[in-house]
Amino acid sequence: MKRIARRTLLAVLVFAALLYPVYLAVGNWMLRSGVERWVNRRPERFLLQYDSAWTVWPGVVHVRGFRIRGQTPSV
């Protein structure tokens, strides 16, 4: 039983180690190439801009020069 648990743990660790560079590449590529266009579909109502953004850890994004503007007729 211990051998199976050790192999499973090793497989999970190897998978995580291989997945991390993929996360870095895809996450940083998305931040540099298209997130602003996707978020700013209607810039007259909502506008999000930033000078630079990067990620090194899942769920954490570092941003410089962040600007946000929103407008709604209901407030």
PDB file of C-alpha atoms in Angstrom:
ATOM      1  CA  MET A   1       0.000   0.000   0.000  1.00  0.00           C
ATOM      2  CA  LYS A   2       2.818   2.411   0.811  1.00  0.00           C
ATOM      3  CA  ARG A   3       4.344   1.776  -2.589  1.00  0.00           C
ATOM      4  CA  ILE A   4       1.123   2.751  -4.365  1.00  0.00           C
ATOM      5  CA  ALA A   5       0.807   5.898  -2.262  1.00  0.00           C
ATOM      6  CA  ARG A   6       4.414   6.839  -3.005  1.00  0.00           C
ATOM      7  CA  ARG A   7       3.937   6.298  -6.736  1.00  0.00           C
ATOM      8  CA  THR A   8       0.739   8.321  -6.727  1.00  0.00           C
ATOM      9  CA  LEU A   9       2.427  11.165  -4.867  1.00  0.00           C
ATOM     10  CA  LEU A  10       5.362  11.074  -7.268  1.00  0.00           C
ATOM     11  CA  ALA A  11       3.011  11.145 -10.262  1.00  0.00           C
ATOM     12  CA  VAL A  12       1.148  14.145  -8.843  1.00  0.00           C
ATOM     13  CA  LEU A  13       4.406  16.013  -8.166  1.00  0.00           C
ATOM     14  CA  VAL A  14       5.758  15.298 -11.648  1.00  0.00           C
ATOM     15  CA  PHE A  15       2.467  16.409 -13.213  1.00  0.00           C
ATOM     16  CA  ALA A  16       2.521  19.651 -11.194  1.00  0.00           C
ATOM     17  CA  ALA A  17       6.158  20.286 -12.118  1.00  0.00           C
ATOM     18  CA  LEU A  18       5.337  19.841 -15.802  1.00  0.00           C
ATOM     19  CA  LEU A  19       2.158  21.905 -15.612  1.00  0.00           C
ATOM     20  CA  TYR A  20       3.768  24.957 -13.961  1.00  0.00           C
ATOM     21  CA  PRO A  21       5.804  26.075 -17.026  1.00  0.00           C
ATOM     22  CA  VAL A  22       2.681  25.655 -19.152  1.00  0.00           C
ATOM     23  CA  TYR A  23       0.771  27.884 -16.721  1.00  0.00           C
ATOM     24  CA  LEU A  24       3.532  30.509 -16.865  1.00  0.00           C
ATOM     25  CA  ALA A  25       3.608  30.528 -20.653  1.00  0.00           C
ATOM     26  CA  VAL A  26      -0.160  30.577 -21.204  1.00  0.00           C
ATOM     27  CA  GLY A  27      -0.952  32.946 -18.334  1.00  0.00           C
ATOM     28  CA  ASN A  28       1.627  35.541 -19.323  1.00  0.00           C
ATOM     29  CA  TRP A  29       0.760  35.215 -23.004  1.00  0.00           C
ATOM     30  CA  MET A  30      -2.908  35.911 -22.212  1.00  0.00           C
ATOM     31  CA  LEU A  31      -2.013  38.952 -20.119  1.00  0.00           C
ATOM     32  CA  ARG A  32       0.114  40.360 -22.930  1.00  0.00           C
ATOM     33  CA  SER A  33      -2.058  39.580 -25.906  1.00  0.00           C
ATOM     34  CA  GLY A  34      -5.781  39.759 -25.482  1.00  0.00           C
ATOM     35  CA  VAL A  35      -7.338  40.114 -22.061  1.00  0.00           C
ATOM     36  CA  GLU A  36      -7.872  43.860 -22.457  1.00  0.00           C
ATOM     37  CA  ARG A  37      -9.728  43.411 -25.761  1.00  0.00           C
ATOM     38  CA  TRP A  38     -11.907  40.672 -24.292  1.00  0.00           C
ATOM     39  CA  VAL A  39     -12.777  42.694 -21.171  1.00  0.00           C
ATOM     40  CA  ASN A  40     -13.260  45.951 -23.098  1.00  0.00           C
ATOM     41  CA  ARG A  41     -15.970  44.714 -25.458  1.00  0.00           C
ATOM     42  CA  ARG A  42     -17.972  47.889 -24.762  1.00  0.00           C
ATOM     43  CA  PRO A  43     -15.377  50.523 -23.790  1.00  0.00           C
ATOM     44  CA  GLU A  44     -17.991  53.287 -23.630  1.00  0.00           C
ATOM     45  CA  ARG A  45     -19.472  51.491 -20.582  1.00  0.00           C
ATOM     46  CA  PHE A  46     -16.468  49.749 -19.041  1.00  0.00           C
ATOM     47  CA  LEU A  47     -12.772  50.272 -19.751  1.00  0.00           C
ATOM     48  CA  LEU A  48      -9.885  48.392 -18.175  1.00  0.00           C
ATOM     49  CA  GLN A  49      -6.281  49.232 -19.082  1.00  0.00           C
ATOM     50  CA  TYR A  50      -2.828  48.440 -17.741  1.00  0.00           C
ATOM     51  CA  ASP A  51       0.737  49.154 -18.777  1.00  0.00           C
ATOM     52  CA  SER A  52       2.114  45.721 -17.915  1.00  0.00           C
ATOM     53  CA  ALA A  53       0.970  42.570 -16.140  1.00  0.00           C
ATOM     54  CA  TRP A  54       2.575  39.237 -15.308  1.00  0.00           C
ATOM     55  CA  THR A  55       1.971  36.163 -13.224  1.00  0.00           C
ATOM     56  CA  VAL A  56       4.374  33.802 -11.491  1.00  0.00           C
ATOM     57  CA  TRP A  57       1.948  31.989  -9.199  1.00  0.00           C
ATOM     58  CA  PRO A  58      -1.525  30.661 -10.045  1.00  0.00           C
ATOM     59  CA  GLY A  59      -4.210  33.111  -8.985  1.00  0.00           C
ATOM     60  CA  VAL A  60      -1.800  36.027  -8.479  1.00  0.00           C
ATOM     61  CA  VAL A  61      -1.345  38.716 -11.135  1.00  0.00           C
ATOM     62  CA  HIS A  62       1.053  41.639 -10.748  1.00  0.00           C
ATOM     63  CA  VAL A  63      -0.084  44.778 -12.596  1.00  0.00           C
ATOM     64  CA  ARG A  64       1.551  48.152 -13.271  1.00  0.00           C
ATOM     65  CA  GLY A  65      -0.300  51.220 -14.474  1.00  0.00           C
ATOM     66  CA  PHE A  66      -3.804  49.882 -13.755  1.00  0.00           C
ATOM     67  CA  ARG A  67      -6.705  52.091 -14.882  1.00  0.00           C
ATOM     68  CA  ILE A  68     -10.388  51.279 -14.743  1.00  0.00           C
ATOM     69  CA  ARG A  69     -13.423  53.323 -15.770  1.00  0.00           C
ATOM     70  CA  GLY A  70     -17.062  52.388 -15.655  1.00  0.00           C
ATOM     71  CA  GLN A  71     -20.319  54.107 -16.482  1.00  0.00           C
ATOM     72  CA  THR A  72     -23.885  53.029 -15.918  1.00  0.00           C
ATOM     73  CA  PRO A  73     -27.173  54.884 -16.313  1.00  0.00           C
ATOM     74  CA  SER A  74     -28.761  53.151 -13.313  1.00  0.00           C
ATOM     75  CA  VAL A  75     -26.678  54.817 -10.587  1.00  0.00           C
TER      76      VAL A  75
END
